Amino acid sequence: MAKIGINLSTGSLQQEEIIVGIDLGTTNSLVAIIHPESKKPVALREHNSSSLVPSVIYFDQYDNVVVGEEAKKHLITEPYNTIFSAKRLMGKSYNDIETHSDFFAYKIIDDNTDRLVKVQAGTKFYSPIELSSFILKELKQRAEHILKTPVNKAVITVPAYFNDAQRQATRDAGKLAGLDVLRIVNEPTAASLAYGLGLNKEEEKTIAVYDLGGGTFDVSVLKISNGIFEVISTNGDTYLGGDDMDNAIVTFWIRKYEISPEILKEDRMLAQSFRLKAEEAKKTLSSTDNYVSELRGMELTLTKDELNSLIQSLVDKTIECCILALKDADLSVTDIDEIVMVGGSTRVPLVKDSVSKFFGKQVHTEVNPDEVVALGAAIQADILAGNNRDVLLLDITPLSLGLETMGGLMDVLIPRNSKIPTKAARQYTTQKDGQAGMRISVYQGERDLVKDNRKLAEFNLTGIPGMPAGIPKVEISFLINADGILVVTAKELRSGIQQSIEVKPQYGLTDEEVEKMLTDSIANAKQDMIARAVTEAKTEGEQLIQTTENFISKNKNFLTSAEIESTQNAINALQQVLNGTDKDLIHTHIEQLNEISRPYAERLMDSAIAMAMKGKQV
Ligand code: AMP
């Protein structure tokens, strides 16, 4: 029976609500759907333009947001306000990306901690979730414009190696963009689906998915049986891709034409023109043997053989990763039944040939490698819509389950739509010295503040032995068994004390109530995100004040009175804005306090190290 719905904004009747598939990529993103007539997956595009939307966000001087091709134009001229590769920042802390900080031309707030990163553009601070939500919002709007119908539901893909935090960040970005994210699907799984792999329940296969994009490479080994995909191993290099090929070509040309690298550093426009020509040369050589062009009166040439020798080592690196992925999966090349190629750079003949040679088999390249992941996401969306009855749908949790943390925030441990049975665990610690108990409040729902969610249970973990704040390690685990019963256990790992509780999350909850909780969460996503950001900024500010005050009282004798005074002034200023609700102002003052304390903190650290070294020599 087909479902008929009413489009509330237009009052018109509509067929089953559309669920789109979204490939939220590092370089490019796109949307696909199952075509209502042909029943085949198609990527959405406006008239004859490309289906790809560059994953680039530009903020103008009034903080207006521009996404896509238009934003890309500002990459060179306004690097500080033009954000690319936001996907690389999802779920990451400052410490995680430190070694690659040169890669990002925009300002990433670096306070040398394990807090999640923020990006500063103009006077505003953005989380990677917000940045990704801008891209998703643009995709949603484009899809609505092309399909002439509201788009509220989506399946979004993520790399197989994304951890829980990165997956949750992607869900949150979807929610913030006004999308109900029905499922987060692994990119290699989606790509396999696009080739029809896994759609037949009887099929048992082992698949390698080789994904070489503009800036990243990964390879995944998957096993399908009974229509269920399992990722057995992944490997790759998150800083290897087509861009490196372009750079190798630029380096080759500037040597050949004896251009000093200094000139390119100064003349950013020339450098950019070289890069664009290099990419054009590479793409041309995917279908011909010679490239000839002209740049500022210079004749630029490149042959296919030259290109191959320039990129050979890069291709070899990807093959090394394939070897490691097979090793981790405990498989040999002959165990692989199918090889699926994903990403624009797999169009390069040397790449295709090398992978094919390595696996000793023809590789799948029939589907457009830029679109294959989104097309697979559309197939997954169609399965979830119940249109493909051959595929098994698994039991899932309809609402997220989590805990209350500092400031009344919801910390999700098991996201909605997780397959059951499932389990998840996270570590927490105490806030006060000698704290002996911890209250654990379990909530269900999609809102950022627990007060808007449904409380399922509460209990106290008591008898934590006296320790300074931050030292106890309390692991809280959620386990949902096949009957949908949730067991929450809290265990202090140093002392071993533990307590647990059982609840039935679905008890007394109607389908209408679940639906309302979902629609409310999407309708309030923006306010919720703001409330969360303010609470997090306040917590960060309060903690910074506390640690700075502790530091000063401990090291008073080593600081000048001017240092103490300027720090105290910055603390007072921060304290004052903590009473307000302007998160950007709070972050600005956090930055200022950090700037003031950094020099003397480093000085004292150096002298402490020097003392320790001296101690060792004696
Ligand atoms: P993706 O990140 O999957 O969108 O891949 C983008 C990368 O694919 C960029 O480095 C492009 O230069 C590269 N690419 C796109 N088309 C071709 C082509 N015809 N031949 C070689 N590389 C290509």
CSV table of C-alpha atoms in Angstrom, one decimal, residues 83-359:
chain,number,residue,atom,x,y,z
A,83,ILE,CA,36.5,27.3,4.6
A,84,PHE,CA,37.4,24.1,2.8
A,85,SER,CA,37.8,20.5,4.0
A,86,ALA,CA,35.5,21.0,7.0
A,87,LYS,CA,34.9,17.2,6.9
A,88,ARG,CA,38.5,16.7,8.1
A,89,LEU,CA,37.6,18.6,11.3
A,90,MET,CA,34.5,16.7,12.2
A,91,GLY,CA,34.8,15.3,15.7
A,92,LYS,CA,38.4,16.4,15.9
A,93,SER,CA,40.3,18.1,18.7
A,94,TYR,CA,43.1,20.7,18.3
A,95,ASN,CA,45.6,18.1,19.2
A,96,ASP,CA,44.4,15.7,16.5
A,97,ILE,CA,45.0,18.1,13.7
A,98,GLU,CA,48.1,19.8,15.0
A,99,THR,CA,50.5,18.1,12.7
A,100,HIS,CA,48.5,19.2,9.7
A,101,SER,CA,47.7,22.7,10.8
A,102,ASP,CA,49.6,24.1,7.8
A,103,PHE,CA,47.1,22.5,5.5
A,104,PHE,CA,44.3,24.8,6.6
A,105,ALA,CA,44.6,28.3,5.3
A,106,TYR,CA,41.9,29.6,7.6
A,107,LYS,CA,42.1,30.2,11.4
A,108,ILE,CA,41.6,27.1,13.6
A,109,ILE,CA,41.5,28.1,17.2
A,110,ASP,CA,44.4,26.3,18.8
A,111,ASP,CA,44.4,26.2,22.6
A,112,ASN,CA,46.4,23.1,22.7
A,113,THR,CA,43.8,21.0,24.4
A,114,ASP,CA,41.7,18.0,23.5
A,115,ARG,CA,38.6,20.1,23.1
A,116,LEU,CA,36.8,20.0,19.8
A,117,VAL,CA,38.0,22.4,17.2
A,118,LYS,CA,36.4,25.7,16.2
A,119,VAL,CA,37.0,27.8,13.2
A,120,GLN,CA,37.2,31.6,13.3
A,121,ALA,CA,35.9,33.6,10.4
A,122,GLY,CA,35.4,37.3,11.0
A,123,THR,CA,34.3,37.8,14.6
A,124,LYS,CA,32.4,34.5,14.6
A,125,PHE,CA,33.4,31.0,15.8
A,126,TYR,CA,32.0,28.0,14.0
A,127,SER,CA,32.1,24.3,15.0
A,128,PRO,CA,32.7,21.8,12.2
A,129,ILE,CA,29.1,20.6,12.7
A,130,GLU,CA,27.8,24.1,11.9
A,131,LEU,CA,30.2,24.3,8.9
A,132,SER,CA,28.9,20.9,7.6
A,133,SER,CA,25.3,22.0,8.2
A,134,PHE,CA,25.8,24.9,5.8
A,135,ILE,CA,26.8,22.5,3.1
A,136,LEU,CA,23.9,20.2,3.9
A,137,LYS,CA,21.5,23.1,3.9
A,138,GLU,CA,22.7,24.2,0.5
A,139,LEU,CA,22.3,20.6,-0.8
A,140,LYS,CA,18.8,20.4,0.7
A,141,GLN,CA,17.8,23.7,-0.9
A,142,ARG,CA,19.1,22.7,-4.3
A,143,ALA,CA,17.3,19.3,-4.1
A,144,GLU,CA,14.0,21.1,-3.2
A,145,HIS,CA,14.5,23.5,-6.1
A,146,ILE,CA,15.1,20.7,-8.6
A,147,LEU,CA,12.5,18.3,-7.3
A,148,LYS,CA,10.0,21.1,-6.5
A,149,THR,CA,9.0,19.4,-3.2
A,150,PRO,CA,10.2,19.7,0.4
A,151,VAL,CA,13.1,17.5,1.3
A,152,ASN,CA,13.2,16.6,5.0
A,153,LYS,CA,14.7,13.1,5.2
A,154,ALA,CA,18.1,11.9,4.2
A,155,VAL,CA,20.7,9.1,4.3
A,156,ILE,CA,24.2,10.6,4.7
A,157,THR,CA,27.4,8.7,4.0
A,158,VAL,CA,30.6,8.9,6.0
A,159,PRO,CA,34.0,7.1,5.6
A,160,ALA,CA,34.1,3.6,7.1
A,161,TYR,CA,36.9,4.8,9.5
A,162,PHE,CA,34.7,7.5,11.1
A,163,ASN,CA,34.4,6.9,14.8
A,164,ASP,CA,31.2,7.4,16.9
A,165,ALA,CA,32.0,11.1,17.6
A,166,GLN,CA,32.4,11.8,13.9
A,167,ARG,CA,29.3,10.0,13.0
A,168,GLN,CA,27.3,11.8,15.7
A,169,ALA,CA,28.7,15.1,14.4
A,170,THR,CA,27.5,14.3,10.9
A,171,ARG,CA,24.0,13.4,12.3
A,172,ASP,CA,24.0,16.7,14.2
A,173,ALA,CA,25.0,18.6,11.1
A,174,GLY,CA,22.0,17.0,9.3
A,175,LYS,CA,19.7,17.9,12.1
A,176,LEU,CA,20.9,21.5,12.1
A,177,ALA,CA,20.3,21.7,8.4
A,178,GLY,CA,16.7,20.7,8.9
A,179,LEU,CA,17.2,17.1,7.8
A,180,ASP,CA,15.9,14.0,9.6
A,181,VAL,CA,19.0,11.7,9.2
A,182,LEU,CA,17.5,8.2,8.8
A,183,ARG,CA,20.8,6.4,8.6
A,184,ILE,CA,24.5,7.1,8.5
A,185,VAL,CA,25.9,4.7,5.9
A,186,ASN,CA,29.6,3.9,5.2
A,187,GLU,CA,30.8,5.2,1.9
A,188,PRO,CA,32.2,1.9,0.7
A,189,THR,CA,28.9,0.2,1.6
A,190,ALA,CA,27.0,2.8,-0.4
A,191,ALA,CA,29.4,2.4,-3.4
A,192,SER,CA,28.9,-1.4,-3.3
A,193,LEU,CA,25.1,-0.9,-3.3
A,194,ALA,CA,25.4,1.3,-6.4
A,195,TYR,CA,26.9,-1.7,-8.1
A,196,GLY,CA,24.0,-3.8,-6.9
A,197,LEU,CA,26.2,-5.7,-4.5
A,198,GLY,CA,24.4,-6.8,-1.4
A,199,LEU,CA,20.9,-6.4,-2.8
A,200,ASN,CA,20.5,-10.2,-3.3
A,201,LYS,CA,20.1,-11.8,0.1
A,202,GLU,CA,21.7,-15.1,-0.9
A,203,GLU,CA,24.9,-13.4,-2.0
A,204,GLU,CA,28.1,-13.9,0.0
A,205,LYS,CA,30.9,-11.8,-1.2
A,206,THR,CA,34.1,-10.1,-0.2
A,207,ILE,CA,34.6,-6.7,-1.7
A,208,ALA,CA,37.5,-4.2,-1.8
A,209,VAL,CA,36.5,-0.5,-2.2
A,210,TYR,CA,39.3,1.7,-3.4
A,211,ASP,CA,38.5,5.4,-2.9
A,212,LEU,CA,41.0,8.0,-4.2
A,213,GLY,CA,39.5,11.5,-4.1
A,214,GLY,CA,41.0,15.0,-4.3
A,215,GLY,CA,42.7,15.0,-1.0
A,216,THR,CA,42.1,11.6,0.7
A,217,PHE,CA,42.6,8.0,0.0
A,218,ASP,CA,41.1,5.0,1.7
A,219,VAL,CA,40.5,1.3,1.0
A,220,SER,CA,38.0,-0.9,2.8
A,221,VAL,CA,37.4,-4.6,2.8
A,222,LEU,CA,33.8,-5.5,3.2
A,223,LYS,CA,32.0,-8.8,3.6
A,224,ILE,CA,28.4,-9.2,2.7
A,225,SER,CA,26.2,-12.0,3.8
A,226,ASN,CA,22.4,-12.1,4.2
A,227,GLY,CA,22.3,-8.6,2.9
A,228,ILE,CA,24.4,-7.3,5.8
A,229,PHE,CA,27.6,-5.4,5.2
A,230,GLU,CA,30.4,-5.7,7.6
A,231,VAL,CA,33.6,-3.6,7.3
A,232,ILE,CA,36.5,-6.0,8.0
A,233,SER,CA,39.3,-3.6,7.6
A,234,THR,CA,40.2,-0.2,6.4
A,235,ASN,CA,43.4,1.5,5.5
A,236,GLY,CA,44.5,4.7,3.8
A,237,ASP,CA,46.1,8.1,4.0
A,238,THR,CA,43.9,11.1,4.8
A,239,TYR,CA,46.4,13.4,3.1
A,240,LEU,CA,46.9,11.7,-0.2
A,241,GLY,CA,44.9,12.3,-3.4
A,242,GLY,CA,44.5,14.0,-6.8
A,243,ASP,CA,45.7,17.3,-5.3
A,244,ASP,CA,49.1,15.6,-4.8
A,245,MET,CA,49.2,14.7,-8.5
A,246,ASP,CA,48.5,18.3,-9.4
A,247,ASN,CA,51.3,19.5,-7.1
A,248,ALA,CA,53.7,17.0,-8.7
A,249,ILE,CA,52.8,18.4,-12.1
A,250,VAL,CA,53.3,22.0,-10.9
A,251,THR,CA,56.7,21.1,-9.4
A,252,PHE,CA,57.7,19.4,-12.7
A,253,TRP,CA,56.7,22.4,-14.8
A,254,ILE,CA,58.4,25.0,-12.6
A,255,ARG,CA,61.6,23.0,-12.8
A,256,LYS,CA,61.3,22.5,-16.5
A,257,TYR,CA,60.6,26.2,-17.2
A,258,GLU,CA,63.1,27.4,-14.5
A,259,ILE,CA,60.6,29.4,-12.5
A,260,SER,CA,61.7,30.1,-9.0
A,261,PRO,CA,59.4,28.8,-6.3
A,262,GLU,CA,59.8,32.2,-4.6
A,263,ILE,CA,57.9,33.8,-7.5
A,264,LEU,CA,55.0,31.4,-7.0
A,265,LYS,CA,55.0,32.2,-3.3
A,266,GLU,CA,54.6,35.9,-4.0
A,267,ASP,CA,52.3,35.7,-7.0
A,268,ARG,CA,49.4,33.6,-5.6
A,269,MET,CA,47.4,34.1,-8.8
A,270,LEU,CA,50.2,32.6,-10.9
A,271,ALA,CA,50.5,29.7,-8.5
A,272,GLN,CA,46.8,29.1,-8.7
A,273,SER,CA,46.8,29.3,-12.5
A,274,PHE,CA,49.6,26.7,-12.5
A,275,ARG,CA,47.5,24.4,-10.3
A,276,LEU,CA,44.4,24.7,-12.4
A,277,LYS,CA,46.5,24.0,-15.6
A,278,ALA,CA,48.0,21.0,-13.8
A,279,GLU,CA,44.6,19.6,-13.0
A,280,GLU,CA,43.4,20.2,-16.5
A,281,ALA,CA,46.5,18.4,-17.9
A,282,LYS,CA,45.9,15.4,-15.5
A,283,LYS,CA,42.3,15.1,-16.5
A,284,THR,CA,43.1,15.5,-20.2
A,285,LEU,CA,45.6,12.7,-20.0
A,286,SER,CA,42.9,10.3,-18.6
A,287,SER,CA,41.7,10.1,-22.2
A,288,THR,CA,44.6,11.2,-24.4
A,289,ASP,CA,48.4,10.8,-24.5
A,290,ASN,CA,49.5,14.5,-24.8
A,291,TYR,CA,48.6,17.8,-23.2
A,292,VAL,CA,49.6,21.2,-24.6
A,293,SER,CA,48.5,24.5,-23.3
A,294,GLU,CA,49.6,28.0,-22.7
A,295,LEU,CA,50.1,30.2,-19.6
A,296,ARG,CA,51.4,33.8,-19.7
A,297,GLY,CA,53.1,33.2,-23.0
A,298,MET,CA,54.7,29.9,-21.9
A,299,GLU,CA,53.9,26.7,-23.7
A,300,LEU,CA,53.0,24.0,-21.1
A,301,THR,CA,53.3,20.4,-22.2
A,302,LEU,CA,52.9,17.0,-20.5
A,303,THR,CA,52.8,13.5,-21.9
A,304,LYS,CA,51.1,10.5,-20.4
A,305,ASP,CA,54.5,8.9,-19.7
A,306,GLU,CA,55.7,11.9,-17.9
A,307,LEU,CA,52.5,12.0,-15.8
A,308,ASN,CA,52.9,8.3,-15.0
A,309,SER,CA,56.4,8.7,-13.7
A,310,LEU,CA,55.4,11.8,-11.7
A,311,ILE,CA,52.6,9.9,-9.9
A,312,GLN,CA,54.1,6.4,-9.7
A,313,SER,CA,55.2,6.7,-6.1
A,314,LEU,CA,51.8,8.1,-5.1
A,315,VAL,CA,50.0,5.1,-6.7
A,316,ASP,CA,52.5,2.7,-5.1
A,317,LYS,CA,51.6,4.2,-1.7
A,318,THR,CA,47.9,3.4,-2.3
A,319,ILE,CA,48.8,-0.2,-3.2
A,320,GLU,CA,50.8,-0.5,0.1
A,321,CYS,CA,47.6,0.5,1.9
A,322,CYS,CA,45.7,-2.2,0.0
A,323,ILE,CA,48.3,-4.8,1.2
A,324,LEU,CA,47.9,-3.6,4.8
A,325,ALA,CA,44.1,-3.7,4.6
A,326,LEU,CA,44.2,-7.3,3.3
A,327,LYS,CA,46.7,-8.2,6.0
A,328,ASP,CA,44.4,-6.8,8.7
A,329,ALA,CA,41.4,-8.6,7.2
A,330,ASP,CA,43.5,-11.8,7.2
A,331,LEU,CA,42.8,-12.3,3.5
A,332,SER,CA,44.8,-12.6,0.3
A,333,VAL,CA,44.1,-10.9,-3.0
A,334,THR,CA,42.4,-14.1,-4.4
A,335,ASP,CA,39.8,-13.8,-1.6
A,336,ILE,CA,38.5,-10.6,-3.1
A,337,ASP,CA,35.5,-11.1,-5.3
A,338,GLU,CA,34.8,-7.6,-6.5
A,339,ILE,CA,36.8,-4.3,-6.6
A,340,VAL,CA,34.8,-1.1,-6.6
A,341,MET,CA,36.5,2.2,-7.6
A,342,VAL,CA,35.4,5.4,-6.0
A,343,GLY,CA,36.6,9.0,-6.3
A,344,GLY,CA,37.5,11.2,-9.3
A,345,SER,CA,41.2,10.2,-9.2
A,346,THR,CA,40.3,6.6,-10.1
A,347,ARG,CA,39.8,7.9,-13.6
A,348,VAL,CA,43.6,8.1,-14.0
A,349,PRO,CA,44.6,5.1,-16.2
A,350,LEU,CA,47.7,4.3,-14.1
A,351,VAL,CA,45.6,4.1,-11.0
A,352,LYS,CA,43.0,1.8,-12.6
A,353,ASP,CA,45.6,-0.4,-14.2
A,354,SER,CA,47.7,-0.7,-11.0
A,355,VAL,CA,44.7,-1.6,-8.8
A,356,SER,CA,43.5,-4.1,-11.4
A,357,LYS,CA,47.0,-5.6,-11.7
A,358,PHE,CA,47.4,-5.8,-7.9
A,359,PHE,CA,44.1,-7.7,-7.4
